[in-house]
Amino acid sequence: ETGVTQSPTHLIKTRGQQVTLRCSSQSGHNTVSWYQQALGQGPQFIFQYYREEENGRGNFPPRFSGLQFPNYSSELNVNALELDDSALYLCASSPGLAGGQSAQYFGPGTRLLVL
Amino acid sequence: GESVGLHLPTLSVQEGDNSIINCAYSNSASDYFIWYKQESGKGPQFIIDIRSNMDKRQGQRVTVLLNKTVKHLSLQIAATQPGDSAVYFCAEIPQGLPPNSGGSNYKLTFGKGTLLTVNP
């Protein structure tokens, strides 16, 4: 069974640029959630995708957008990067049990630095 | 807003001792809780979970206790080892609706974490 993978591992961008982060979910999982983790803080929920549709969103502006593909992999896109976007971006997958909660399993993250 | 918080930001123990990490939650609608371990430079690693219809759940060397009356969660690690050194987060999920119903019913809400240091 393959775990959650993310790419790239590290990324450096400048203000105003756009970035795309990628995530492959764990085998058998159809739900992907994205989190932003600033240094010394707990992860903050960005949004979740289930069956290729957004299934909830946290307090993040519209320049944070995402996609989920038929194979359940996902992308996080951030436009017009700001310095405060520097963080560890985590992807988590879960079985997405209808009507019930399930554990989310995290990937190693992508460390984004905005200069 | 709703939040999950931890009583102690740091905890230092001797190798072989038992560790107890505490967590308070404020969302009374939460009915599913997860403990994660995060080592430096890595993503959070699932340790153990518990649902609100349980008071206690045991895993390998770990036990989670849930006290719904005072909205308190704890993680007990038996015979703590140097490899247990990490930041530990508790996370909660409120009662959910079926997927694609709208809202963030499946989001995890994390606290700031407790740094556990195990001294040899």
Coordinates of N, CA and C in Angstrom, one line a residue, chain B residues 8-59:
Chain B
L8 N 0.1 22.2 27.8 CA 1.5 22.4 28.0 C 2.2 22.5 26.6
P9 N 2.9 23.5 26.4 CA 3.6 23.6 25.1 C 4.8 22.7 25.0
T10 N 5.5 22.4 26.1 CA 6.6 21.6 26.1 C 6.6 20.6 27.2
L11 N 7.2 19.4 27.0 CA 7.2 18.4 28.0 C 8.5 17.6 27.8
S12 N 9.3 17.5 28.9 CA 10.6 16.9 28.9 C 10.5 15.7 29.9
V13 N 10.9 14.5 29.4 CA 10.8 13.3 30.2 C 12.1 12.5 30.1
Q14 N 12.3 11.6 31.0 CA 13.4 10.7 31.0 C 13.0 9.4 30.2
E15 N 14.0 8.9 29.5 CA 13.7 7.7 28.7 C 13.2 6.6 29.7
G16 N 12.2 5.9 29.3 CA 11.6 4.9 30.1 C 10.4 5.3 31.0
D17 N 10.3 6.6 31.2 CA 9.2 7.2 31.9 C 7.9 7.1 31.0
N18 N 6.8 7.3 31.7 CA 5.6 7.5 30.9 C 5.3 9.0 30.7
S19 N 4.8 9.3 29.5 CA 4.5 10.7 29.2 C 2.9 10.8 29.1
I20 N 2.5 12.0 29.5 CA 1.1 12.3 29.3 C 1.0 13.7 28.7
I21 N 0.3 13.8 27.6 CA 0.1 15.0 26.8 C -1.3 15.3 26.8
N22 N -1.7 16.5 27.2 CA -3.1 16.9 27.4 C -3.6 17.8 26.3
C23 N -4.9 17.8 26.2 CA -5.5 18.7 25.1 C -6.9 19.0 25.6
A24 N -7.3 20.3 25.4 CA -8.6 20.8 25.7 C -9.3 21.1 24.4
Y25 N -10.5 20.8 24.2 CA -11.2 21.2 23.0 C -12.5 22.0 23.4
S26 N -12.9 22.8 22.5 CA -14.0 23.7 22.9 C -15.3 23.5 22.1
N27 N -15.2 22.7 21.0 CA -16.3 22.4 20.2 C -17.1 21.2 20.7
S28 N -18.2 21.5 21.4 CA -19.0 20.4 22.0 C -19.6 19.5 20.9
A29 N -19.6 19.9 19.7 CA -20.1 19.1 18.6 C -19.1 18.1 18.0
S30 N -17.9 18.2 18.5 CA -16.8 17.3 18.0 C -17.1 15.9 18.5
D31 N -17.0 15.0 17.7 CA -17.2 13.6 18.1 C -16.2 12.6 17.6
Y32 N -15.1 13.2 17.1 CA -14.0 12.3 16.6 C -12.7 13.0 16.8
F33 N -11.7 12.3 17.4 CA -10.5 13.0 17.8 C -9.3 12.1 17.4
I34 N -8.2 12.8 17.0 CA -7.1 12.1 16.5 C -5.8 12.7 17.1
W35 N -4.9 11.9 17.5 CA -3.6 12.3 17.9 C -2.6 12.1 16.7
Y36 N -1.8 13.1 16.5 CA -0.7 13.0 15.5 C 0.6 13.3 16.1
K37 N 1.7 12.7 15.5 CA 3.0 12.9 15.9 C 3.7 13.6 14.7
Q38 N 4.4 14.7 14.9 CA 5.1 15.3 13.8 C 6.6 15.5 14.2
E39 N 7.4 14.8 13.4 CA 8.9 15.0 13.6 C 9.3 16.1 12.7
S40 N 10.5 16.7 13.0 CA 11.0 17.8 12.3 C 11.1 17.5 10.8
G41 N 10.6 18.4 10.0 CA 10.7 18.3 8.6 C 9.8 17.2 7.9
K42 N 8.9 16.7 8.7 CA 8.0 15.6 8.2 C 6.5 16.0 8.4
G43 N 5.6 15.3 7.7 CA 4.2 15.5 7.9 C 3.7 14.8 9.1
P44 N 2.6 15.2 9.6 CA 2.0 14.6 10.8 C 1.7 13.1 10.6
Q45 N 2.0 12.3 11.6 CA 1.9 10.9 11.5 C 0.7 10.4 12.4
F46 N -0.2 9.7 11.9 CA -1.4 9.2 12.7 C -0.9 8.3 13.8
I47 N -1.3 8.6 15.0 CA -1.0 7.7 16.1 C -2.2 6.9 16.6
I48 N -3.3 7.6 16.9 CA -4.4 6.9 17.4 C -5.6 7.8 17.4
D49 N -6.8 7.2 17.2 CA -8.0 8.0 17.2 C -9.0 7.5 18.2
I50 N -10.0 8.3 18.5 CA -11.1 7.9 19.4 C -12.4 8.6 19.0
R51 N -13.5 7.9 19.1 CA -14.7 8.5 18.9 C -15.4 8.8 20.2
S52 N -16.4 9.7 20.1 CA -17.0 10.2 21.3 C -17.8 9.2 22.1
N53 N -18.1 8.1 21.5 CA -18.8 7.1 22.2 C -17.9 6.2 23.1
M54 N -16.6 6.6 23.1 CA -15.6 5.8 23.9 C -15.0 6.8 24.9
D55 N -14.5 6.2 26.0 CA -13.7 7.0 27.0 C -12.2 6.7 26.9
K56 N -11.9 5.5 26.3 CA -10.5 5.1 26.3 C -10.3 4.2 25.2
R57 N -9.1 4.4 24.6 CA -8.7 3.5 23.5 C -7.2 3.2 23.7
Q58 N -6.8 2.0 23.5 CA -5.3 1.7 23.6 C -4.8 1.2 22.3
G59 N -3.5 1.6 22.1 CA -2.7 1.1 21.0 C -1.4 0.5 21.5

